[in-house]
Every structure is written in C-alpha cells, then in structure tokens.
mmCIF file of C-alpha atoms in Angstrom:
data_model
loop_
_atom_site.group_PDB
_atom_site.id
_atom_site.type_symbol
_atom_site.label_atom_id
_atom_site.label_comp_id
_atom_site.label_asym_id
_atom_site.label_seq_id
_atom_site.Cartn_x
_atom_site.Cartn_y
_atom_site.Cartn_z
ATOM 1 C CA MET A 5 69.382 -10.593 25.026
ATOM 2 C CA ASN A 6 69.318 -11.392 28.580
ATOM 3 C CA LYS A 7 69.666 -8.068 29.009
ATOM 4 C CA LEU A 8 66.464 -5.481 30.389
ATOM 5 C CA LEU A 9 66.460 -2.544 28.131
ATOM 6 C CA SER A 10 64.835 0.816 28.979
ATOM 7 C CA LEU A 11 64.225 3.664 26.131
ATOM 8 C CA ALA A 12 63.544 6.914 27.366
ATOM 9 C CA VAL A 13 61.695 8.679 24.114
ATOM 10 C CA GLY A 14 60.455 12.103 23.394
ATOM 11 C CA MET A 15 57.357 12.749 21.436
ATOM 12 C CA GLY A 16 57.269 12.321 19.113
ATOM 13 C CA LEU A 17 49.680 -15.706 -0.423
ATOM 14 C CA ALA A 18 49.411 -17.774 -4.073
ATOM 15 C CA VAL A 19 48.788 -14.706 -6.610
ATOM 16 C CA GLN A 20 51.910 -14.090 -8.210
ATOM 17 C CA ALA A 21 51.088 -10.706 -9.365
ATOM 18 C CA PHE A 22 52.391 -7.345 -7.375
ATOM 19 C CA VAL A 23 50.154 -4.506 -7.209
ATOM 20 C CA VAL A 24 49.999 -1.016 -5.292
ATOM 21 C CA HIS A 25 47.443 -1.309 -2.632
ATOM 22 C CA ALA A 26 45.355 1.887 -2.666
ATOM 23 C CA ASN A 27 43.526 0.870 0.051
ATOM 24 C CA ALA A 28 44.414 -0.227 3.450
ATOM 25 C CA SER A 29 47.690 1.626 3.208
ATOM 26 C CA ASN A 30 49.093 4.979 2.508
ATOM 27 C CA ILE A 31 52.714 4.023 1.902
ATOM 28 C CA PRO A 32 53.271 4.718 -1.761
ATOM 29 C CA ASP A 33 55.673 1.563 -2.241
ATOM 30 C CA THR A 34 53.190 -0.465 -0.762
ATOM 31 C CA GLN A 35 52.633 -4.088 -2.897
ATOM 32 C CA THR A 36 49.941 -6.545 -2.208
ATOM 33 C CA ARG A 37 49.431 -10.605 -2.623
ATOM 34 C CA VAL A 38 46.849 -12.537 -2.139
ATOM 35 C CA ILE A 39 47.519 -15.595 -0.649
ATOM 36 C CA GLN A 40 45.459 -19.313 -0.120
ATOM 37 C CA THR A 41 46.006 -20.916 2.581
ATOM 38 C CA PRO A 42 45.226 -24.993 2.257
ATOM 39 C CA LYS A 43 42.553 -24.797 4.986
ATOM 40 C CA GLY A 44 40.760 -22.677 2.639
ATOM 41 C CA ALA A 45 41.391 -19.189 4.077
ATOM 42 C CA GLN A 46 42.320 -16.655 1.866
ATOM 43 C CA VAL A 47 44.915 -13.942 3.434
ATOM 44 C CA GLU A 48 45.766 -10.515 2.089
ATOM 45 C CA VAL A 49 49.328 -9.399 2.575
ATOM 46 C CA PHE A 50 50.946 -5.847 2.650
ATOM 47 C CA ILE A 51 54.678 -5.632 1.577
ATOM 48 C CA ASN A 52 57.443 -3.098 2.067
ATOM 49 C CA GLY A 53 60.640 -3.541 1.493
ATOM 50 C CA THR A 54 63.578 -5.978 1.194
ATOM 51 C CA GLY A 55 65.509 -7.353 3.854
ATOM 52 C CA ALA A 56 65.141 -9.555 6.635
ATOM 53 C CA PRO A 57 61.458 -10.444 7.070
ATOM 54 C CA ILE A 58 59.319 -8.994 9.820
ATOM 55 C CA VAL A 59 55.784 -9.823 10.036
ATOM 56 C CA LEU A 60 52.919 -6.998 12.029
ATOM 57 C CA LEU A 61 49.712 -8.248 13.309
ATOM 58 C CA PRO A 62 47.874 -5.633 14.687
ATOM 59 C CA SER A 63 45.851 -5.611 18.162
ATOM 60 C CA ARG A 64 42.023 -7.047 18.044
ATOM 61 C CA GLY A 65 39.611 -5.794 15.644
ATOM 62 C CA ARG A 66 42.121 -3.756 13.821
ATOM 63 C CA GLY A 67 43.795 -3.680 10.345
ATOM 64 C CA ALA A 68 46.932 -3.926 8.557
ATOM 65 C CA GLU A 69 47.737 -0.341 8.344
ATOM 66 C CA ASP A 70 47.720 0.882 12.115
ATOM 67 C CA PHE A 71 51.532 -0.198 11.345
ATOM 68 C CA ASP A 72 51.943 2.171 8.782
ATOM 69 C CA PRO A 73 53.529 4.432 10.731
ATOM 70 C CA VAL A 74 55.934 2.501 11.845
ATOM 71 C CA VAL A 75 57.000 0.570 8.274
ATOM 72 C CA PRO A 76 59.163 3.501 6.949
ATOM 73 C CA PHE A 77 61.382 3.678 9.584
ATOM 74 C CA LEU A 78 61.965 -0.512 8.963
ATOM 75 C CA GLN A 79 62.379 0.091 5.517
ATOM 76 C CA GLN A 80 65.109 2.573 6.391
ATOM 77 C CA LYS A 81 66.726 -0.209 8.548
ATOM 78 C CA GLY A 82 66.789 -2.799 5.893
ATOM 79 C CA TYR A 83 63.601 -4.757 6.478
ATOM 80 C CA GLN A 84 61.191 -6.291 4.262
ATOM 81 C CA VAL A 85 57.949 -5.617 6.405
ATOM 82 C CA ILE A 86 54.966 -7.701 6.025
ATOM 83 C CA ARG A 87 51.729 -6.948 7.369
ATOM 84 C CA PRO A 88 49.051 -9.890 6.893
ATOM 85 C CA GLU A 89 45.382 -8.319 6.938
ATOM 86 C CA PRO A 90 43.029 -10.102 9.742
ATOM 87 C CA ARG A 91 40.629 -12.446 8.726
ATOM 88 C CA GLY A 92 37.582 -10.481 7.620
ATOM 89 C CA ILE A 93 39.050 -7.479 6.787
ATOM 90 C CA GLY A 94 40.072 -6.240 3.208
ATOM 91 C CA LYS A 95 40.412 -9.294 1.172
ATOM 92 C CA SER A 96 41.089 -11.711 3.803
ATOM 93 C CA THR A 97 38.749 -14.563 3.929
ATOM 94 C CA GLY A 98 38.095 -17.779 6.301
ATOM 95 C CA PRO A 99 36.366 -19.449 8.611
ATOM 96 C CA THR A 100 34.969 -16.941 11.470
ATOM 97 C CA GLU A 101 32.988 -19.943 13.187
ATOM 98 C CA ASN A 102 34.290 -22.123 15.964
ATOM 99 C CA ILE A 103 37.667 -21.233 15.299
ATOM 100 C CA THR A 104 40.392 -20.652 17.806
ATOM 101 C CA LEU A 105 44.140 -18.900 17.519
ATOM 102 C CA HIS A 106 45.673 -22.219 15.862
ATOM 103 C CA ASP A 107 43.858 -21.437 12.801
ATOM 104 C CA LEU A 108 44.698 -17.977 13.244
ATOM 105 C CA ALA A 109 48.369 -18.735 13.444
ATOM 106 C CA GLU A 110 47.693 -21.154 10.629
ATOM 107 C CA ASP A 111 47.281 -18.431 8.442
ATOM 108 C CA ILE A 112 50.357 -16.168 9.236
ATOM 109 C CA ASN A 113 52.286 -19.527 8.950
ATOM 110 C CA GLN A 114 51.476 -19.525 5.130
ATOM 111 C CA VAL A 115 52.091 -15.787 5.030
ATOM 112 C CA ILE A 116 55.547 -16.783 6.121
ATOM 113 C CA GLU A 117 55.930 -19.491 4.032
ATOM 114 C CA GLN A 118 54.621 -18.477 1.052
ATOM 115 C CA VAL A 119 55.719 -14.434 1.497
ATOM 116 C CA ALA A 120 59.079 -14.382 3.267
ATOM 117 C CA LYS A 121 59.921 -17.580 2.349
ATOM 118 C CA LYS A 122 62.056 -18.204 5.480
ATOM 119 C CA PRO A 123 61.561 -18.136 8.824
ATOM 120 C CA ALA A 124 60.694 -14.436 10.720
ATOM 121 C CA VAL A 125 60.153 -12.662 13.476
ATOM 122 C CA ILE A 126 56.629 -11.670 14.498
ATOM 123 C CA ALA A 127 55.563 -8.581 16.411
ATOM 124 C CA GLY A 128 52.163 -8.655 17.381
ATOM 125 C CA HIS A 129 50.341 -5.541 18.762
ATOM 126 C CA ALA A 130 48.424 -6.325 21.437
ATOM 127 C CA PHE A 131 45.985 -9.046 20.391
ATOM 128 C CA GLY A 132 48.239 -9.562 17.519
ATOM 129 C CA ASN A 133 50.841 -11.003 20.280
ATOM 130 C CA TRP A 134 48.643 -13.858 20.855
ATOM 131 C CA VAL A 135 48.564 -15.042 17.236
ATOM 132 C CA ALA A 136 52.164 -14.371 17.070
ATOM 133 C CA ARG A 137 52.941 -16.484 20.012
ATOM 134 C CA MET A 138 50.176 -19.022 18.932
ATOM 135 C CA THR A 139 52.477 -19.225 15.397
ATOM 136 C CA ALA A 140 55.517 -19.794 17.597
ATOM 137 C CA VAL A 141 54.626 -22.839 19.746
ATOM 138 C CA ASP A 142 52.407 -24.456 16.619
ATOM 139 C CA HIS A 143 55.284 -23.488 13.764
ATOM 140 C CA PRO A 144 58.695 -22.955 15.276
ATOM 141 C CA ASP A 145 60.725 -23.702 12.353
ATOM 142 C CA ALA A 146 59.108 -20.543 10.769
ATOM 143 C CA VAL A 147 59.671 -17.586 13.688
ATOM 144 C CA ARG A 148 63.210 -16.508 14.704
ATOM 145 C CA GLY A 149 61.658 -14.284 17.608
ATOM 146 C CA VAL A 150 58.253 -12.944 18.997
ATOM 147 C CA VAL A 151 57.606 -9.439 19.874
ATOM 148 C CA ILE A 152 54.592 -8.321 21.849
ATOM 149 C CA ILE A 153 53.940 -5.189 22.041
ATOM 150 C CA ALA A 154 51.348 -3.470 24.259
ATOM 151 C CA ALA A 155 50.433 -6.900 25.920
ATOM 152 C CA ALA A 156 48.230 -6.656 28.819
ATOM 153 C CA ALA A 157 48.836 -7.856 32.110
ATOM 154 C CA LYS A 158 48.246 -11.529 32.246
ATOM 155 C CA SER A 159 45.484 -11.421 34.317
ATOM 156 C CA TYR A 160 43.236 -9.060 32.472
ATOM 157 C CA PRO A 161 40.641 -9.037 31.770
ATOM 158 C CA GLU A 162 39.809 -10.458 35.148
ATOM 159 C CA ALA A 163 41.219 -8.255 36.842
ATOM 160 C CA MET A 164 40.487 -4.988 35.265
ATOM 161 C CA PRO A 165 36.886 -4.842 33.819
ATOM 162 C CA GLU A 166 36.778 -0.986 33.852
ATOM 163 C CA LEU A 167 38.864 -1.138 31.015
ATOM 164 C CA VAL A 168 36.915 -3.881 29.246
ATOM 165 C CA GLU A 169 34.252 -1.657 28.724
ATOM 166 C CA LYS A 170 36.432 1.153 27.248
ATOM 167 C CA VAL A 171 37.544 -1.440 25.294
ATOM 168 C CA ARG A 172 34.163 -2.394 23.764
ATOM 169 C CA HIS A 173 33.356 1.358 23.597
ATOM 170 C CA ALA A 174 36.465 2.115 21.760
ATOM 171 C CA THR A 175 35.924 -0.571 18.972
ATOM 172 C CA ASP A 176 32.039 -0.266 18.811
ATOM 173 C CA GLN A 177 30.831 1.668 16.338
ATOM 174 C CA SER A 178 26.993 2.053 16.895
ATOM 175 C CA VAL A 179 28.761 3.747 19.781
ATOM 176 C CA PRO A 180 28.708 7.670 19.717
ATOM 177 C CA GLU A 181 32.110 9.333 18.775
ATOM 178 C CA ALA A 182 32.207 11.271 22.068
ATOM 179 C CA GLN A 183 32.137 8.473 24.231
ATOM 180 C CA ARG A 184 34.541 6.298 21.822
ATOM 181 C CA LEU A 185 36.954 9.350 21.606
ATOM 182 C CA ALA A 186 36.690 9.167 25.107
ATOM 183 C CA ALA A 187 37.304 5.733 25.704
ATOM 184 C CA LEU A 188 40.535 5.861 23.343
ATOM 185 C CA GLU A 189 41.353 8.741 25.266
ATOM 186 C CA TYR A 190 41.427 7.097 28.781
ATOM 187 C CA GLY A 191 42.944 3.692 27.980
ATOM 188 C CA PHE A 192 44.790 3.783 24.332
ATOM 189 C CA PHE A 193 46.417 7.045 23.769
ATOM 190 C CA SER A 194 48.569 9.025 26.163
ATOM 191 C CA LYS A 195 48.121 12.752 26.898
ATOM 192 C CA GLY A 196 49.556 14.656 23.926
ATOM 193 C CA HIS A 197 49.008 12.041 21.161
ATOM 194 C CA ASP A 198 45.818 12.195 18.534
ATOM 195 C CA ALA A 199 43.292 9.314 19.454
ATOM 196 C CA ARG A 200 41.430 10.606 16.930
ATOM 197 C CA SER A 201 43.459 8.577 14.549
ATOM 198 C CA TRP A 202 42.026 5.379 16.325
ATOM 199 C CA LEU A 203 38.137 6.683 15.527
ATOM 200 C CA LYS A 204 38.443 4.467 12.325
ATOM 201 C CA GLY A 205 40.055 1.346 11.782
ATOM 202 C CA SER A 206 37.505 -1.093 13.735
ATOM 203 C CA TYR A 207 35.763 -3.826 12.577
ATOM 204 C CA GLY A 208 33.627 -4.724 15.321
ATOM 205 C CA ASN A 209 32.998 -8.636 13.458
ATOM 206 C CA VAL A 210 36.418 -8.860 12.719
ATOM 207 C CA SER A 211 36.812 -8.086 17.185
ATOM 208 C CA LYS A 212 34.357 -10.663 17.839
ATOM 209 C CA LEU A 213 35.599 -13.543 15.985
ATOM 210 C CA GLN A 214 39.522 -12.691 17.390
ATOM 211 C CA ARG A 215 37.536 -12.378 20.871
ATOM 212 C CA ALA A 216 35.666 -16.069 20.486
ATOM 213 C CA ALA A 217 38.816 -17.402 19.237
ATOM 214 C CA GLY A 218 40.889 -16.437 21.834
ATOM 215 C CA LYS A 219 38.564 -17.851 24.285
ATOM 216 C CA ALA A 220 38.235 -21.226 22.939
ATOM 217 C CA THR A 221 41.707 -21.719 23.446
ATOM 218 C CA PRO A 222 42.973 -21.893 27.116
ATOM 219 C CA GLN A 223 46.092 -19.011 27.253
ATOM 220 C CA SER A 224 48.309 -22.124 28.178
ATOM 221 C CA GLU A 225 48.406 -23.111 25.090
ATOM 222 C CA TRP A 226 49.881 -20.087 23.881
ATOM 223 C CA TRP A 227 51.302 -18.191 26.647
ATOM 224 C CA SER A 228 54.837 -19.643 26.443
ATOM 225 C CA GLY A 229 55.579 -18.348 22.350
ATOM 226 C CA GLY A 230 56.873 -21.972 22.460
ATOM 227 C CA ASN A 231 60.572 -21.750 22.557
ATOM 228 C CA ALA A 232 61.347 -18.793 20.581
ATOM 229 C CA PRO A 233 63.358 -15.404 22.020
ATOM 230 C CA LEU A 234 61.277 -13.008 23.286
ATOM 231 C CA LEU A 235 60.628 -9.460 22.920
ATOM 232 C CA GLU A 236 58.425 -6.847 25.148
ATOM 233 C CA ILE A 237 57.833 -3.403 24.285
ATOM 234 C CA GLN A 238 56.054 -1.916 27.088
ATOM 235 C CA GLY A 239 54.403 2.478 26.844
ATOM 236 C CA ASP A 240 55.239 3.078 29.982
ATOM 237 C CA LEU A 241 51.563 4.598 30.359
ATOM 238 C CA ASP A 242 50.085 1.549 29.171
ATOM 239 C CA PRO A 243 46.612 1.271 31.491
ATOM 240 C CA PHE A 244 47.113 -2.536 30.792
ATOM 241 C CA LYS A 245 50.133 -2.973 32.213
ATOM 242 C CA PRO A 246 49.744 -1.686 35.209
ATOM 243 C CA GLN A 247 53.230 -1.055 37.660
ATOM 244 C CA SER A 248 52.815 -3.719 39.813
ATOM 245 C CA THR A 249 52.596 -6.071 36.815
ATOM 246 C CA ARG A 250 55.580 -4.960 34.664
ATOM 247 C CA GLN A 251 58.291 -7.367 35.449
ATOM 248 C CA GLU A 252 55.598 -10.318 35.006
ATOM 249 C CA MET A 253 56.598 -11.666 32.193
ATOM 250 C CA LYS A 254 60.467 -10.942 32.997
ATOM 251 C CA ASP A 255 60.003 -13.262 36.034
ATOM 252 C CA GLU A 256 58.496 -15.694 34.337
ATOM 253 C CA PHE A 257 60.555 -15.790 30.849
ATOM 254 C CA GLY A 258 64.006 -14.695 32.932
ATOM 255 C CA SER A 259 66.942 -14.219 30.183
ATOM 256 C CA ARG A 260 64.263 -15.663 26.898
ATOM 257 C CA ILE A 261 63.205 -12.094 26.915
ATOM 258 C CA SER A 262 63.903 -9.051 26.928
ATOM 259 C CA THR A 263 61.860 -5.966 27.955
ATOM 260 C CA VAL A 264 61.997 -2.265 25.991
ATOM 261 C CA VAL A 265 59.931 0.561 27.847
ATOM 262 C CA ILE A 266 59.390 3.291 25.676
ATOM 263 C CA ALA A 267 58.201 6.587 26.781
ATOM 264 C CA ASN A 268 55.146 8.704 26.990
ATOM 265 C CA ALA A 269 53.149 5.944 25.249
ATOM 266 C CA SER A 270 50.077 4.103 26.478
ATOM 267 C CA HIS A 271 48.630 0.857 24.793
ATOM 268 C CA ALA A 272 48.300 2.034 21.280
ATOM 269 C CA LEU A 273 51.937 2.713 21.085
ATOM 270 C CA VAL A 274 52.323 1.922 17.556
ATOM 271 C CA PRO A 275 50.818 5.614 15.845
ATOM 272 C CA GLU A 276 52.746 7.212 18.862
ATOM 273 C CA GLN A 277 55.966 6.222 19.363
ATOM 274 C CA PRO A 278 56.617 4.204 15.949
ATOM 275 C CA GLN A 279 60.498 5.412 15.419
ATOM 276 C CA ALA A 280 61.040 4.467 18.858
ATOM 277 C CA LEU A 281 59.331 0.995 18.241
ATOM 278 C CA ALA A 282 61.345 0.498 15.262
ATOM 279 C CA ASP A 283 64.873 1.107 17.359
ATOM 280 C CA ALA A 284 63.729 -1.135 19.766
ATOM 281 C CA LEU A 285 62.917 -3.702 17.092
ATOM 282 C CA ASP A 286 65.955 -3.373 15.407
ATOM 283 C CA SER A 287 68.576 -3.418 17.974
ATOM 284 C CA TRP A 288 67.087 -6.522 19.579
ATOM 285 C CA ILE A 289 66.439 -8.498 16.089
ATOM 286 C CA LYS A 290 70.346 -7.571 15.686
ATOM 287 C CA THR A 291 70.854 -10.098 18.756
ATOM 288 C CA LEU A 292 69.386 -12.888 16.924
ATOM 289 C CA LYS A 293 71.336 -15.697 15.521
ATOM 290 C CA PRO A 294 70.980 -15.106 11.379
#
C-alpha cells in the first residue's frame, strides 16, 4: 500500500423488500432499498452482487447511475457494489438547508450500517471523495479504506478560476447544450471519449446543496480521511489535477496513500475507463486488512 502504482491503460436503509430498479440504473440485476436515518433523511440505495462491500459516491450534482459502467467489472471481481443516491435525487430526501458534510457523511454511515452491515471501502468521485473522507473521519469503524477518484488539487477552486466557469456550464441545464458539451469536453472528458454521456444526469438543486455543505465545512475537517488507508486514482489528462500537483497527496500522506494514474482519462474518468478503474480498486482492496 506504500508504493506508487502506475497503470497505463488503453481506450477503452429499513425497507426489507428488494425490487429491481428501473430508473436510475441500466444494470438488470440491480436491487433497491430505501433506508431511513435517525436524523430524518431517507436514502435510496442500489445494490449489485455479493461479497466485500464497496460504496460508490458520485461527483457533485450527479447521481448513482454514473457508476453503471464500472459495476459489472466489480461484480465479476466478487464485490457487493453499493450506490447510495445523493439527497435530492430519486427517493433520497432529507434536509437541504444549513447542512454540512457531516450530515451527508451520516447518510453514508447509515447505508454501511444497514446495508453492508460491515466496514466498507468507500470510493468517492470528485466531490464524492469529500463525503467519503468525512465519513472516515466521523465514523472510522465503518470504513476499511477510502478511494479518492479524480480529486481536484488541494487549492481548487482558488487556483483554477477558468475551470470554475466550466463546471458551472457543464452542470447547468439552462445552458445551451452545445455550450455544455464544450465545457464537458474541455474539463471532464479526454479526446476520443464521448462527453455526450454526461449531458444528462446533472441535478442543479443537488449541486447547490452539496456546494453549500462543502463551503460550510472547513477543509481541515475532512481532508485527512481520518486514519483510513487511502488510494488516489488520477486521470492522466485531468485538468483539475495539473502535473505540478500530482504528488501533493503523496507528499502529505506518505506511505498511507497509494496512487494510481490511469492513462487516457480526464476528470470524468469513470465512464472513460471503467475496467481500469475496477482493476485499480480490486488490486488495492486486496492489500487491506480484512
């Protein structure tokens, strides 16, 4: 777990009944639960497979279906893949005003407690990794490890004003489609990958509440990820992670963190290189203590 890995890859809650989910996932065997949390939230959870649990958290303003491409690969490797829908999407509800990352982390803790029923690896894509790390800080006994997928540099957004505008355009459904597509191609997808797959699936209200929760939580409260083992997965073409910042987490966390760089991937990463992502997750999880 203390070595730097590099992958060069080509293109490439309380309701007991399970039902096939027909809307937020295109995976045929997806099962759904809706859990209730002690703090009044409700979380819709999509579950695939059995085995060691891995919880997947999508990026800001986006839903659980973003991980559809990687789920079959993880199932094949013998994992129980758990995808909580963020508050404001599908059947997931809860307070949206005056909340912090601690509130969102409690949602995930309840998912682990009620669905996984054992400590889980949490993998968060972009903003999702903030929630993953916050969960590890607040609920260390629930987390085996944290995977940080396509995290922006520590100084974002202060040091990257041009990307802030692109993010706004890419996630704002009121922006003309052509402009949104250009923003996605600029900041999220590498050349040769179809950015149109992300023209849908953005939720402005969810992005707003998540942004507010992030701003209401000092970075110092979640950044460490507690004491959990860390894996950072970077896309080699991710503009949110300039070359000059590639080693910043390794420099800070040392042997506690492993790094994987996936070739031909940008900030979206998950739909661009799902098999490479699954391979990286599997290789690292096998190094963790049971």
